[in-house]
JSON list of C-alpha atoms in Angstrom, two decimals:
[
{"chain": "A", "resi": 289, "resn": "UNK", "atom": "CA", "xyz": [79.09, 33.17, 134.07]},
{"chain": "A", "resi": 290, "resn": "UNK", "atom": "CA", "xyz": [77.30, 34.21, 137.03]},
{"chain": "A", "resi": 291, "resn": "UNK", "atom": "CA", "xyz": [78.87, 32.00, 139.63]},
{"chain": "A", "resi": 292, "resn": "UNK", "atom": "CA", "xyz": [78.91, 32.61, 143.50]},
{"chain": "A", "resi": 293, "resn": "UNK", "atom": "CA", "xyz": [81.21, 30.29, 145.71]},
{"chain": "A", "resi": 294, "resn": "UNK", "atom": "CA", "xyz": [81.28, 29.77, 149.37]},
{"chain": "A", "resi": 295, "resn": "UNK", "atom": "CA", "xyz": [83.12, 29.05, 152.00]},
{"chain": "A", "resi": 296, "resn": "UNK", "atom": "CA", "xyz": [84.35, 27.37, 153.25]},
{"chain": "A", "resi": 297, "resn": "UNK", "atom": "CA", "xyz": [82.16, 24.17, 152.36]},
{"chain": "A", "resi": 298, "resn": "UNK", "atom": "CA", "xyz": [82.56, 22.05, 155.56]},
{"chain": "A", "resi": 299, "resn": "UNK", "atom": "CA", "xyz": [82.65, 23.16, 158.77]},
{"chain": "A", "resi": 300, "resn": "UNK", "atom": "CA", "xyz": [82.65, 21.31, 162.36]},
{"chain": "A", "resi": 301, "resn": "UNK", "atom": "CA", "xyz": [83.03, 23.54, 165.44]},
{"chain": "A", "resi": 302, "resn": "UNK", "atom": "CA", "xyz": [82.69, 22.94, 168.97]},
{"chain": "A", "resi": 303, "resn": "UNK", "atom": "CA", "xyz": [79.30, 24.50, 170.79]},
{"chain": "A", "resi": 304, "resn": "UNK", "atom": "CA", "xyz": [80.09, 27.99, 171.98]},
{"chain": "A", "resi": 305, "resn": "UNK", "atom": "CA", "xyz": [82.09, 28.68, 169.26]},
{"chain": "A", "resi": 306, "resn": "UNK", "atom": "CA", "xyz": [81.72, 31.23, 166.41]},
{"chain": "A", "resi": 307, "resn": "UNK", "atom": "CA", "xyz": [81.69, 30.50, 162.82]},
{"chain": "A", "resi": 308, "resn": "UNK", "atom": "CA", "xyz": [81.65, 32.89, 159.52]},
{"chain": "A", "resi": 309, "resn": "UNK", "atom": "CA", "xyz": [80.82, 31.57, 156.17]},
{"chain": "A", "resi": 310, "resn": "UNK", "atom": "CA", "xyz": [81.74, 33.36, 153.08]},
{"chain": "A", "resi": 311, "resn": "UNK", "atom": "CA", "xyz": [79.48, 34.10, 149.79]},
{"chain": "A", "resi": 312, "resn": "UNK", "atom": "CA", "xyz": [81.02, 35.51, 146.69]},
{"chain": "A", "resi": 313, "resn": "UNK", "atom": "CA", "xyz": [80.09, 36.09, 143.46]},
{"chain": "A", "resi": 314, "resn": "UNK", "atom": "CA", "xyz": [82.55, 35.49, 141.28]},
{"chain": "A", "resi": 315, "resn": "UNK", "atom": "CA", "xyz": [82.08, 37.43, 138.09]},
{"chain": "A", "resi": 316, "resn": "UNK", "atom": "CA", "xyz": [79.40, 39.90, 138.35]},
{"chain": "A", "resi": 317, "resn": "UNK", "atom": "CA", "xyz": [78.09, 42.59, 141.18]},
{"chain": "A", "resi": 318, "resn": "UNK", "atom": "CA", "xyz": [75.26, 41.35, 143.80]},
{"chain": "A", "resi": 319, "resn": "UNK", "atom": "CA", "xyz": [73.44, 43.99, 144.81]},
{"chain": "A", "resi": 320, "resn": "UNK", "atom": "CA", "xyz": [71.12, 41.83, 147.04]},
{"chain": "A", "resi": 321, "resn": "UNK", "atom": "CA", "xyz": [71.92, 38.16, 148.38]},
{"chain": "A", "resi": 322, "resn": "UNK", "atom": "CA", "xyz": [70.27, 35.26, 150.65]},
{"chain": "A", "resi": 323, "resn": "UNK", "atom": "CA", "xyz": [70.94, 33.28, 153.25]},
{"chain": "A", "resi": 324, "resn": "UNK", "atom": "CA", "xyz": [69.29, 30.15, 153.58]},
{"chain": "A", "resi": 325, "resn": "UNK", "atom": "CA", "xyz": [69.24, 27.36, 155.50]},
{"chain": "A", "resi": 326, "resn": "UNK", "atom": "CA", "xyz": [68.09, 23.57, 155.17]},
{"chain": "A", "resi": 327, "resn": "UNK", "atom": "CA", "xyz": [68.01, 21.16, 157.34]},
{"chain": "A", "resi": 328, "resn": "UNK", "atom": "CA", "xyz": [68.14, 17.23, 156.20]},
{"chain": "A", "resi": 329, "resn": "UNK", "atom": "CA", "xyz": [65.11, 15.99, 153.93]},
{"chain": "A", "resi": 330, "resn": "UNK", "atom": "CA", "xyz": [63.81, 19.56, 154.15]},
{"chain": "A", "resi": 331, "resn": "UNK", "atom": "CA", "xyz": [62.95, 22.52, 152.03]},
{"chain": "A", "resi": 332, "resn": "UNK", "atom": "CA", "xyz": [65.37, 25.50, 152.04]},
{"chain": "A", "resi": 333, "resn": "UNK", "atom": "CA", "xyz": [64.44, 28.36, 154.61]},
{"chain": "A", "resi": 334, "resn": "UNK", "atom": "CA", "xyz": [65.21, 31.63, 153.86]},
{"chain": "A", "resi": 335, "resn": "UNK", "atom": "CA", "xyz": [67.11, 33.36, 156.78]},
{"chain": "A", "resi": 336, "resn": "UNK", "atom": "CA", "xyz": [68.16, 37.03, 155.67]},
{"chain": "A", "resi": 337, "resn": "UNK", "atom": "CA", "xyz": [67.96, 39.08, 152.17]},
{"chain": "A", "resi": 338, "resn": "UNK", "atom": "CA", "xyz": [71.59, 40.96, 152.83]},
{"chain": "A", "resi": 339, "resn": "UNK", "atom": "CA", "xyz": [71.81, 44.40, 151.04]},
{"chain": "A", "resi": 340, "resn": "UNK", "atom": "CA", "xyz": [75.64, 45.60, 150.26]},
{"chain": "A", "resi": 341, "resn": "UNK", "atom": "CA", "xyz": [76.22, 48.72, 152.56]},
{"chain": "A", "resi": 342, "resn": "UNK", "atom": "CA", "xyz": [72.77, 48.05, 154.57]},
{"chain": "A", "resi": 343, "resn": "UNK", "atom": "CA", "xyz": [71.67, 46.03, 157.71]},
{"chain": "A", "resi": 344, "resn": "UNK", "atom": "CA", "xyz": [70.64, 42.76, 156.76]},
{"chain": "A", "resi": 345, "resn": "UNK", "atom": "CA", "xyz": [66.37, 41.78, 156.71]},
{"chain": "A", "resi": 346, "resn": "UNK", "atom": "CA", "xyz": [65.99, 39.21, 158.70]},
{"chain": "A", "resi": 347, "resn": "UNK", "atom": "CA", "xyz": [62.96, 36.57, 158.32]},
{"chain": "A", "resi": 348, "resn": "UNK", "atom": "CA", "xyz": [60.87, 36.49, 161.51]},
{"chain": "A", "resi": 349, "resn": "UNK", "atom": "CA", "xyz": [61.67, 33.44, 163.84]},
{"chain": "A", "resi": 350, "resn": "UNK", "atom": "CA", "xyz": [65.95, 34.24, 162.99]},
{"chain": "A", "resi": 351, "resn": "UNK", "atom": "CA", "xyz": [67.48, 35.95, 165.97]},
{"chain": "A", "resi": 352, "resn": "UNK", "atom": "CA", "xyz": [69.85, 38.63, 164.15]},
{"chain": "A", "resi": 353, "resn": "UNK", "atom": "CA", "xyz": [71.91, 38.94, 167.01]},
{"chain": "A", "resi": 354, "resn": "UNK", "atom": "CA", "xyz": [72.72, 35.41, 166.51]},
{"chain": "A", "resi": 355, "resn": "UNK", "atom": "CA", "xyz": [73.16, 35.27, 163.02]},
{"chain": "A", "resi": 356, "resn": "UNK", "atom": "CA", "xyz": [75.23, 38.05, 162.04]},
{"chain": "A", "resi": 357, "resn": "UNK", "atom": "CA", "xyz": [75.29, 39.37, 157.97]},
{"chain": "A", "resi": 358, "resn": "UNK", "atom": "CA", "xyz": [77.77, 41.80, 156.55]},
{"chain": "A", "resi": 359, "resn": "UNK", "atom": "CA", "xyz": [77.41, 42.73, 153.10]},
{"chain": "A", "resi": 360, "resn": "UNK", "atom": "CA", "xyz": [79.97, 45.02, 152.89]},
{"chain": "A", "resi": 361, "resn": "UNK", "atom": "CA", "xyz": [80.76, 45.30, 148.94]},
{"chain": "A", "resi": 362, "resn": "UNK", "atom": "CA", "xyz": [78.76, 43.87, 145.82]},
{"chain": "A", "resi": 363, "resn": "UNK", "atom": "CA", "xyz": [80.90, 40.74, 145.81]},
{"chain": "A", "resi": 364, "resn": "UNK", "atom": "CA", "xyz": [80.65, 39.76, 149.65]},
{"chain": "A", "resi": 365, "resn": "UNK", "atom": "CA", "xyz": [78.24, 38.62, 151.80]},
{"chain": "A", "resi": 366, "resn": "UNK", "atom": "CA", "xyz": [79.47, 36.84, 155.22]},
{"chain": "A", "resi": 367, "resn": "UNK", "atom": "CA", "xyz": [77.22, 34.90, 157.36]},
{"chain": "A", "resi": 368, "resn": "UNK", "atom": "CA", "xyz": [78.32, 34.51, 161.21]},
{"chain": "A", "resi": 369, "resn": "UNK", "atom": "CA", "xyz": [77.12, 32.33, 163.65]},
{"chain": "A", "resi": 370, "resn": "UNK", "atom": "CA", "xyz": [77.58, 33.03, 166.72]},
{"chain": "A", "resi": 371, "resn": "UNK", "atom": "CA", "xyz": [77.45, 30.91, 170.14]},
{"chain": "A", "resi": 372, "resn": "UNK", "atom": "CA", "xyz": [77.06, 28.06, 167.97]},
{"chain": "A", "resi": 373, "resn": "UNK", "atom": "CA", "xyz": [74.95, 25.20, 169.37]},
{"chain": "A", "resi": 374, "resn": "UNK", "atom": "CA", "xyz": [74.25, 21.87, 168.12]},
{"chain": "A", "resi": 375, "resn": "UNK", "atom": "CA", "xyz": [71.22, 22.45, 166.87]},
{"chain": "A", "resi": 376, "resn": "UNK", "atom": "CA", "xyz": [72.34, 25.72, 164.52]},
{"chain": "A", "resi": 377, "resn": "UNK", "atom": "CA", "xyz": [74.02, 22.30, 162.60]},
{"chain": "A", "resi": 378, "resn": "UNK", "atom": "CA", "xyz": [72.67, 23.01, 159.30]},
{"chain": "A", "resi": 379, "resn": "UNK", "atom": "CA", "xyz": [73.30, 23.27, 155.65]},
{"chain": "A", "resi": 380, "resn": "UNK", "atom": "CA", "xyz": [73.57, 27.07, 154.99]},
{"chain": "A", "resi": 381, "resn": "UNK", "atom": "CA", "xyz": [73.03, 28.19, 151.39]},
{"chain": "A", "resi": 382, "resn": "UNK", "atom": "CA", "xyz": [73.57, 31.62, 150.28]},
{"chain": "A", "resi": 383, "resn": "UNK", "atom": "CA", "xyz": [72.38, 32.86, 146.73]},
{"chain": "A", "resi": 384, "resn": "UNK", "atom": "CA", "xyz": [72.89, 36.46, 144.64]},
{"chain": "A", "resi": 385, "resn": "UNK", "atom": "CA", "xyz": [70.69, 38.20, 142.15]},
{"chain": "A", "resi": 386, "resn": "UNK", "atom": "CA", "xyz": [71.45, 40.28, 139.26]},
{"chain": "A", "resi": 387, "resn": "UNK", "atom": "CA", "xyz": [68.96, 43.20, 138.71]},
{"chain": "A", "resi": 388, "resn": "UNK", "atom": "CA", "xyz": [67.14, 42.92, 135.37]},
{"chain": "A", "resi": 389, "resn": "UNK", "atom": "CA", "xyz": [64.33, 41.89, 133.30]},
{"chain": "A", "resi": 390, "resn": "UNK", "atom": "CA", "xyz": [63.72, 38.46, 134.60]},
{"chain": "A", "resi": 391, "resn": "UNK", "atom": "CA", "xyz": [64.41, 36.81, 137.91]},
{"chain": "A", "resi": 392, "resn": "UNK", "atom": "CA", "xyz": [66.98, 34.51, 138.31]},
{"chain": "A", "resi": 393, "resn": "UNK", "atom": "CA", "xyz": [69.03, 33.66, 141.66]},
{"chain": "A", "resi": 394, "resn": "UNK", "atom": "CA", "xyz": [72.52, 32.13, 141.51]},
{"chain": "A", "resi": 395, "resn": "UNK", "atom": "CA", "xyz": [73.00, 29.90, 144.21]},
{"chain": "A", "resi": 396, "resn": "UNK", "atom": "CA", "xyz": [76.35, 28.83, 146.00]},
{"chain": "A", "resi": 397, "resn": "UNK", "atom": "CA", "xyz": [77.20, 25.47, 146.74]},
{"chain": "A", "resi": 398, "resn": "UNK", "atom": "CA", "xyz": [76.57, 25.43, 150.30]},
{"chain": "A", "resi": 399, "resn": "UNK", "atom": "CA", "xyz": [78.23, 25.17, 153.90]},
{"chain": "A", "resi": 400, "resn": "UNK", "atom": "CA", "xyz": [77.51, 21.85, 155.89]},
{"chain": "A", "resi": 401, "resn": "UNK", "atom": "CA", "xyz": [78.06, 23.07, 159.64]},
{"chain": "A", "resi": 402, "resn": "UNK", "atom": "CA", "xyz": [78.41, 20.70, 161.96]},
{"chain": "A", "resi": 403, "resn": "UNK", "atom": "CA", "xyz": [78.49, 21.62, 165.80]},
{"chain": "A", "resi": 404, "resn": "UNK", "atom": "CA", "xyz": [79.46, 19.52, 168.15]},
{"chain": "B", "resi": 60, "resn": "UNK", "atom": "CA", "xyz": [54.61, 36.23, 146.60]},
{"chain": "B", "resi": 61, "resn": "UNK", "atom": "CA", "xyz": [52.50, 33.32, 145.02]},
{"chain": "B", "resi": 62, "resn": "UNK", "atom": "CA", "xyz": [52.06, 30.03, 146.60]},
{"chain": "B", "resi": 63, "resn": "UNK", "atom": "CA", "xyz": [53.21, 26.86, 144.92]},
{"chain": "B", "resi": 64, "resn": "UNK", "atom": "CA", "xyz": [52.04, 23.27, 145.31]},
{"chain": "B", "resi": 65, "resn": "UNK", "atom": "CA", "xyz": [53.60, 20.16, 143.91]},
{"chain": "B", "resi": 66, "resn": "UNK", "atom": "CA", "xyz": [53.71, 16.51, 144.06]},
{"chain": "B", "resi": 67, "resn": "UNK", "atom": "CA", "xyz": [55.86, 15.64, 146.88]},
{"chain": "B", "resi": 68, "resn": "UNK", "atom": "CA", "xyz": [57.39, 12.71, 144.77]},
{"chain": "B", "resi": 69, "resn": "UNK", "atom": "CA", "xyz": [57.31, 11.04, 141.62]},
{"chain": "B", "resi": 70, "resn": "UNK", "atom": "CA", "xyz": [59.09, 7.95, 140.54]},
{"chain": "B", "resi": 71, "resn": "UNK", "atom": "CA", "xyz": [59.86, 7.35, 137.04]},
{"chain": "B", "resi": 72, "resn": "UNK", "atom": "CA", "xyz": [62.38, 5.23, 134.65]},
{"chain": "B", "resi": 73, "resn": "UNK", "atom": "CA", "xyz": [65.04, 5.68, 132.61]},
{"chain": "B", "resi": 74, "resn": "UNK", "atom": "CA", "xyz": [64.72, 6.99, 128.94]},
{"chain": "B", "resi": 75, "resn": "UNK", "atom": "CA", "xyz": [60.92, 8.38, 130.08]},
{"chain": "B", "resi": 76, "resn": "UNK", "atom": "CA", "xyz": [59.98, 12.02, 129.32]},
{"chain": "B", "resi": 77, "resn": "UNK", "atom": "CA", "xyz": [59.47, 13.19, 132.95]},
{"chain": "B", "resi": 78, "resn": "UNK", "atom": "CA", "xyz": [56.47, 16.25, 133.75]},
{"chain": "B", "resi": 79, "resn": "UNK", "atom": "CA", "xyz": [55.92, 17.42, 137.04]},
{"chain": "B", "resi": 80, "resn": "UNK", "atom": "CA", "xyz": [53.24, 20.68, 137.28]},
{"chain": "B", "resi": 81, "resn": "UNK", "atom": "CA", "xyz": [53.49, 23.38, 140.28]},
{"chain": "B", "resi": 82, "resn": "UNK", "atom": "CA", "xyz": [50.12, 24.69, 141.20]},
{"chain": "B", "resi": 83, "resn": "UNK", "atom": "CA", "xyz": [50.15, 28.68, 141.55]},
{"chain": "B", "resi": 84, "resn": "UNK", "atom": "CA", "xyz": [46.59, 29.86, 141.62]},
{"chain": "B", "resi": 85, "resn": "UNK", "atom": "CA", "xyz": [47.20, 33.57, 143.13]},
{"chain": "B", "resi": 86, "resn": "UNK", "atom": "CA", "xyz": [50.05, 34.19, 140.20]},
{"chain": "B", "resi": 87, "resn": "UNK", "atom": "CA", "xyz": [50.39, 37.76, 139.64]},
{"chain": "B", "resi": 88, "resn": "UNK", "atom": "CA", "xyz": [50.90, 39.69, 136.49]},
{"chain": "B", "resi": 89, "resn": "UNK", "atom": "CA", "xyz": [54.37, 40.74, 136.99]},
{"chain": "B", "resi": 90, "resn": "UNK", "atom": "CA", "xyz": [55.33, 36.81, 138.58]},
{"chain": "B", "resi": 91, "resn": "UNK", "atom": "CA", "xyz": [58.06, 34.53, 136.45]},
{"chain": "B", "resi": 92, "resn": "UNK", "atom": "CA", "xyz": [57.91, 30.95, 137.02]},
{"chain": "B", "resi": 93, "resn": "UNK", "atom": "CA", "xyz": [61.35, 29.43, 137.42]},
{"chain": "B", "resi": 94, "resn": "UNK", "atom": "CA", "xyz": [62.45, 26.05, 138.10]},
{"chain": "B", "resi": 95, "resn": "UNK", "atom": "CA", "xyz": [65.32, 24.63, 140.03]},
{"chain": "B", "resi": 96, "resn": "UNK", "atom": "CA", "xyz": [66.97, 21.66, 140.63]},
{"chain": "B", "resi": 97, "resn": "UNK", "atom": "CA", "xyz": [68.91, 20.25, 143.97]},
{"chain": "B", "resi": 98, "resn": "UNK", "atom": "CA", "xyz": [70.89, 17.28, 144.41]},
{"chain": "B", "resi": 99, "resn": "UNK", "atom": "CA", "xyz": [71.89, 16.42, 148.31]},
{"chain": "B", "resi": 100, "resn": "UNK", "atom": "CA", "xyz": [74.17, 18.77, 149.80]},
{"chain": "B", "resi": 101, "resn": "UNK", "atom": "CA", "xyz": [74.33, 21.11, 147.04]},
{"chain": "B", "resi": 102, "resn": "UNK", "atom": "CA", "xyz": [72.81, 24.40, 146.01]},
{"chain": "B", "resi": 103, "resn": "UNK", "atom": "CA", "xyz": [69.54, 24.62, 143.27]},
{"chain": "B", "resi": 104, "resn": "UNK", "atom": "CA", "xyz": [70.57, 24.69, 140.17]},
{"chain": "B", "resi": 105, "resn": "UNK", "atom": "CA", "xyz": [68.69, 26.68, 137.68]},
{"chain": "B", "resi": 106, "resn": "UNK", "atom": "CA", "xyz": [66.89, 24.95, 135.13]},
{"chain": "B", "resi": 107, "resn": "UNK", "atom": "CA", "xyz": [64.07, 26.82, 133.37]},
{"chain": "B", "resi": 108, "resn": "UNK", "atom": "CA", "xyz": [62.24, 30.22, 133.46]},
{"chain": "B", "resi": 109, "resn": "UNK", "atom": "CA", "xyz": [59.17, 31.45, 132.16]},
{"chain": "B", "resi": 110, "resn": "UNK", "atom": "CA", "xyz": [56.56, 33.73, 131.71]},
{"chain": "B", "resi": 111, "resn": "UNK", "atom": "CA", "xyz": [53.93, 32.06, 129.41]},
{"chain": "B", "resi": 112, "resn": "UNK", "atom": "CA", "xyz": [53.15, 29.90, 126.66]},
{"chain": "B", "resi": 113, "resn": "UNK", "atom": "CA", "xyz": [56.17, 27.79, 126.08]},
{"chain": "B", "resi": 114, "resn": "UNK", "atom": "CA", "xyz": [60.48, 27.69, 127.14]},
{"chain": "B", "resi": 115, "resn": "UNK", "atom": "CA", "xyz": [62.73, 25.22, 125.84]},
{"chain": "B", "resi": 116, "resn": "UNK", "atom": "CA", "xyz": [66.35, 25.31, 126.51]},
{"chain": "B", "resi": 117, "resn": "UNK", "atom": "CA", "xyz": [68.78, 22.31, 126.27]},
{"chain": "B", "resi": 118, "resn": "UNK", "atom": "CA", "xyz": [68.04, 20.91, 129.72]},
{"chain": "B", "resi": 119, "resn": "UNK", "atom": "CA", "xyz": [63.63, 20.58, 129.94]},
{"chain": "B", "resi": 120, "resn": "UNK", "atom": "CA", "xyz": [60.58, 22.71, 128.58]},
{"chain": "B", "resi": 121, "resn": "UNK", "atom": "CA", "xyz": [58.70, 24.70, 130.40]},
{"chain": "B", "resi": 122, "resn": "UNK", "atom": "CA", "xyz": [54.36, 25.18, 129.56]},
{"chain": "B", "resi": 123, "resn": "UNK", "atom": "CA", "xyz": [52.83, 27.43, 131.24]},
{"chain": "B", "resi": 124, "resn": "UNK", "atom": "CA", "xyz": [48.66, 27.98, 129.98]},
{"chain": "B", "resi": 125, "resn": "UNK", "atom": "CA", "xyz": [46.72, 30.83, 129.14]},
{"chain": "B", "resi": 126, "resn": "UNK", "atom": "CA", "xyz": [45.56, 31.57, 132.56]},
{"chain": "B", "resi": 127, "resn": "UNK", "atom": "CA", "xyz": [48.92, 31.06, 134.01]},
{"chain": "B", "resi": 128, "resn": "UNK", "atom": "CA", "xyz": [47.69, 29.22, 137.31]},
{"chain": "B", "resi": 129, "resn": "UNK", "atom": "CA", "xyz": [49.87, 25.82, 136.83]},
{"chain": "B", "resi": 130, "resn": "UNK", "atom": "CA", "xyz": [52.88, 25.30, 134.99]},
{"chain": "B", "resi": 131, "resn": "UNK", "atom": "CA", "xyz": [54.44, 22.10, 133.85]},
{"chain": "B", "resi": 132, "resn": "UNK", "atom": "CA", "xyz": [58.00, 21.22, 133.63]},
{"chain": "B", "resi": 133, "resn": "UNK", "atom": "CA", "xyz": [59.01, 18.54, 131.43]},
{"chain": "B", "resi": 134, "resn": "UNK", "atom": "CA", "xyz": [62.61, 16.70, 131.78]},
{"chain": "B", "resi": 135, "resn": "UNK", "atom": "CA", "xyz": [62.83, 14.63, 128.42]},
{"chain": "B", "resi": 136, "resn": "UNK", "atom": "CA", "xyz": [64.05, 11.05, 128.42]},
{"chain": "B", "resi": 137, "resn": "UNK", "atom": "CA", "xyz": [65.15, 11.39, 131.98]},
{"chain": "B", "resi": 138, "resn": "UNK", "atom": "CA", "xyz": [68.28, 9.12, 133.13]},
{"chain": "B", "resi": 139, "resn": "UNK", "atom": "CA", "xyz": [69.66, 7.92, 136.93]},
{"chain": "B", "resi": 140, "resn": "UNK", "atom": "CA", "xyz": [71.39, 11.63, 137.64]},
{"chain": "B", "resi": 141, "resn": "UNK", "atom": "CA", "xyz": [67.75, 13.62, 137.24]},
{"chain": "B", "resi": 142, "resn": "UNK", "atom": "CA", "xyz": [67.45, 11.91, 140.42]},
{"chain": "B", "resi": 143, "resn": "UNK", "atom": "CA", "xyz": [66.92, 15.18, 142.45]},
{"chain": "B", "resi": 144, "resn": "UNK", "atom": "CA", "xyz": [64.14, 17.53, 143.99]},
{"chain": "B", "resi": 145, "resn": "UNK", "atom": "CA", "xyz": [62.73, 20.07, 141.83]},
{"chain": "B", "resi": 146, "resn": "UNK", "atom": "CA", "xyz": [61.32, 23.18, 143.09]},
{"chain": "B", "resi": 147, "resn": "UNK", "atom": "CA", "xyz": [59.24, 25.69, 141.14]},
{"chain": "B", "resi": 148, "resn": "UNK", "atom": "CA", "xyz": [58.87, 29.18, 142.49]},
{"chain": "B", "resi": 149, "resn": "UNK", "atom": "CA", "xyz": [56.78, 32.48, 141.68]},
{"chain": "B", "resi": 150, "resn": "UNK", "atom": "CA", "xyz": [58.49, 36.01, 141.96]},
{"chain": "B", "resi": 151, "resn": "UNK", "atom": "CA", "xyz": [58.34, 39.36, 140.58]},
{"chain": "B", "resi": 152, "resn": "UNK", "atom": "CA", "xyz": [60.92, 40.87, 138.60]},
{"chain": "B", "resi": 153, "resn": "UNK", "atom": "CA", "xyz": [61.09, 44.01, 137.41]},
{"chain": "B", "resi": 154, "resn": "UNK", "atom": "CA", "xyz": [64.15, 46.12, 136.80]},
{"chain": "B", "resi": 155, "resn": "UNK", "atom": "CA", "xyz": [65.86, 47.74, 139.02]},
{"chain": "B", "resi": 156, "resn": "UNK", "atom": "CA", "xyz": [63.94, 46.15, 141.99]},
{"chain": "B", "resi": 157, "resn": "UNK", "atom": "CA", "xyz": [64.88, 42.58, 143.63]},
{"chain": "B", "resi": 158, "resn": "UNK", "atom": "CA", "xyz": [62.81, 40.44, 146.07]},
{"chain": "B", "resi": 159, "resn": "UNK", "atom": "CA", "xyz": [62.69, 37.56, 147.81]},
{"chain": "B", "resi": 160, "resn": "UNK", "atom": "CA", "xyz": [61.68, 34.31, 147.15]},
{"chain": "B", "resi": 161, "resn": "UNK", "atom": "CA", "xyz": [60.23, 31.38, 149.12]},
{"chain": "B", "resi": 162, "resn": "UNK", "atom": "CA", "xyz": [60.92, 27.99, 148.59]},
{"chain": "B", "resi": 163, "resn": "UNK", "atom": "CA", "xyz": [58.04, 25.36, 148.77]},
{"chain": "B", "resi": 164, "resn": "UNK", "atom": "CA", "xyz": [58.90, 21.89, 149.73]},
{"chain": "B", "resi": 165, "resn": "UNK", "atom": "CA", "xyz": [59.56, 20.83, 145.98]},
{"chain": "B", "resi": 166, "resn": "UNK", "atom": "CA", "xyz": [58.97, 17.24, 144.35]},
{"chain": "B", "resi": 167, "resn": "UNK", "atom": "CA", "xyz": [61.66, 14.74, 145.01]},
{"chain": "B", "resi": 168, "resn": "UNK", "atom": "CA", "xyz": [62.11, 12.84, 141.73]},
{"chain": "B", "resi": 169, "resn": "UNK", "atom": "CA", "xyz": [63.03, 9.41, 141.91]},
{"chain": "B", "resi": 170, "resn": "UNK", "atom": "CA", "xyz": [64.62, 7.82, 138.33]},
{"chain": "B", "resi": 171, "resn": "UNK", "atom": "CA", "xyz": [64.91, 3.76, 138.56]},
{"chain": "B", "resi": 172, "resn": "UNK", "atom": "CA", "xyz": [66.95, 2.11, 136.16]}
]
């Protein structure tokens, strides 16, 4: 159980360009998810904790109006980039939590955009 | 949220029993420790969580001591695929709430044959 997907898992787009990536989870209800983001060799970053039916929390340093999050039910959370540039070319990882007694996130398996 | 520190690598062989300890002096009382695993272009995978004393599921064992200020995870008779960074991380959980969590820069674990 508890699996979240996304996608799609590769992605190349041309600079100026937008691009949406799509987290699910599969089999149970997210109230909150993540967006992160790692670039090569690196740690991941969180970007934005996405709440379903609220505006998105966005970590300082990530321009919202550039990265745009829409949680709009407990099983979707999309991540848009907008007026993609090269260097936005970036694994983007997106995770979901389950409220309860002990803290666990399930992470997806990750986007790999590519801009060119 | 606490702070973590861990060896940035560690190198190791095949068929060893593998322990890499996260440093997280500021713990607080309502913190779990969790462990994950990442191999290249993939999301962490969850290995172990704990509070205190000891975990052991089928994957690695978790010891955490009294004061709770390091933990220890142990990967037991490691082979070539543990090859991967492992990051430990601090959080609260309580029910009903959620929060974030911040990644540290993890150990990259390095099995040779």
């Amino acid at each position: 159980g508890a699996v979240v997907s996304q996608h799609p898992s590769r992605v190349i787009c041309k600079s100026g360009t937008s691009v949406k990536i799509e987290c699910r989870s599969l089999d149970f209800q997210a109230t909150t998810m993540f967006w992160y983001r790692q670039f090569p060799k690196q740690s991941l970053m969180l970007m934005a904790t996405s709440n379903e039916g609220s505006k998105a929390t966005y970590e300082q340093g990530v321009e919202k109006d550039k990265f745009l999050i829409n949680h709009a039910s407990l099983t979707l959370s999309t991540l848009t980039v907008t007026s993609a540039h090269p260097e936005d070319s970036s694994f983007y990882i997106c995770s979901a939590i389950t409220s309860g007694t002990s803290y666990e996130q399930y992470f997806g398996p990750g986007t790999r955009l590519t801009v060119t | 949220l606490a702070k973590t520190t861990q060896p940035i690598s560690m190198d190791s062989y095949e068929g060893q029993e593998v322990n890499i300890t996260c440093s997280h002096n500021n713990i607080a009382t309502n913190d779990y420790i969790t462990w994950y695993q990442q191999f290249p272009s993939q999301g962490p995978r969850f290995i172990i969580q704990g509070y205190k004393t000891k975990v052991t599921n089928e994957v690695a064992s978790l010891f955490i001591p009294a004061d709770r200020k390091s933990s220890t995870l142990s990967l037991p008779r490691v082979s070539l695929s543990d090859t991967a960074v492992y990051y430990c991380l601090v959080g609260e959980s309580v029910m009903g709430r959620d929060d974030k969590i911040i990644f540290g820069k993890g150990t990259r674990l390095h099995i040779l044959p």
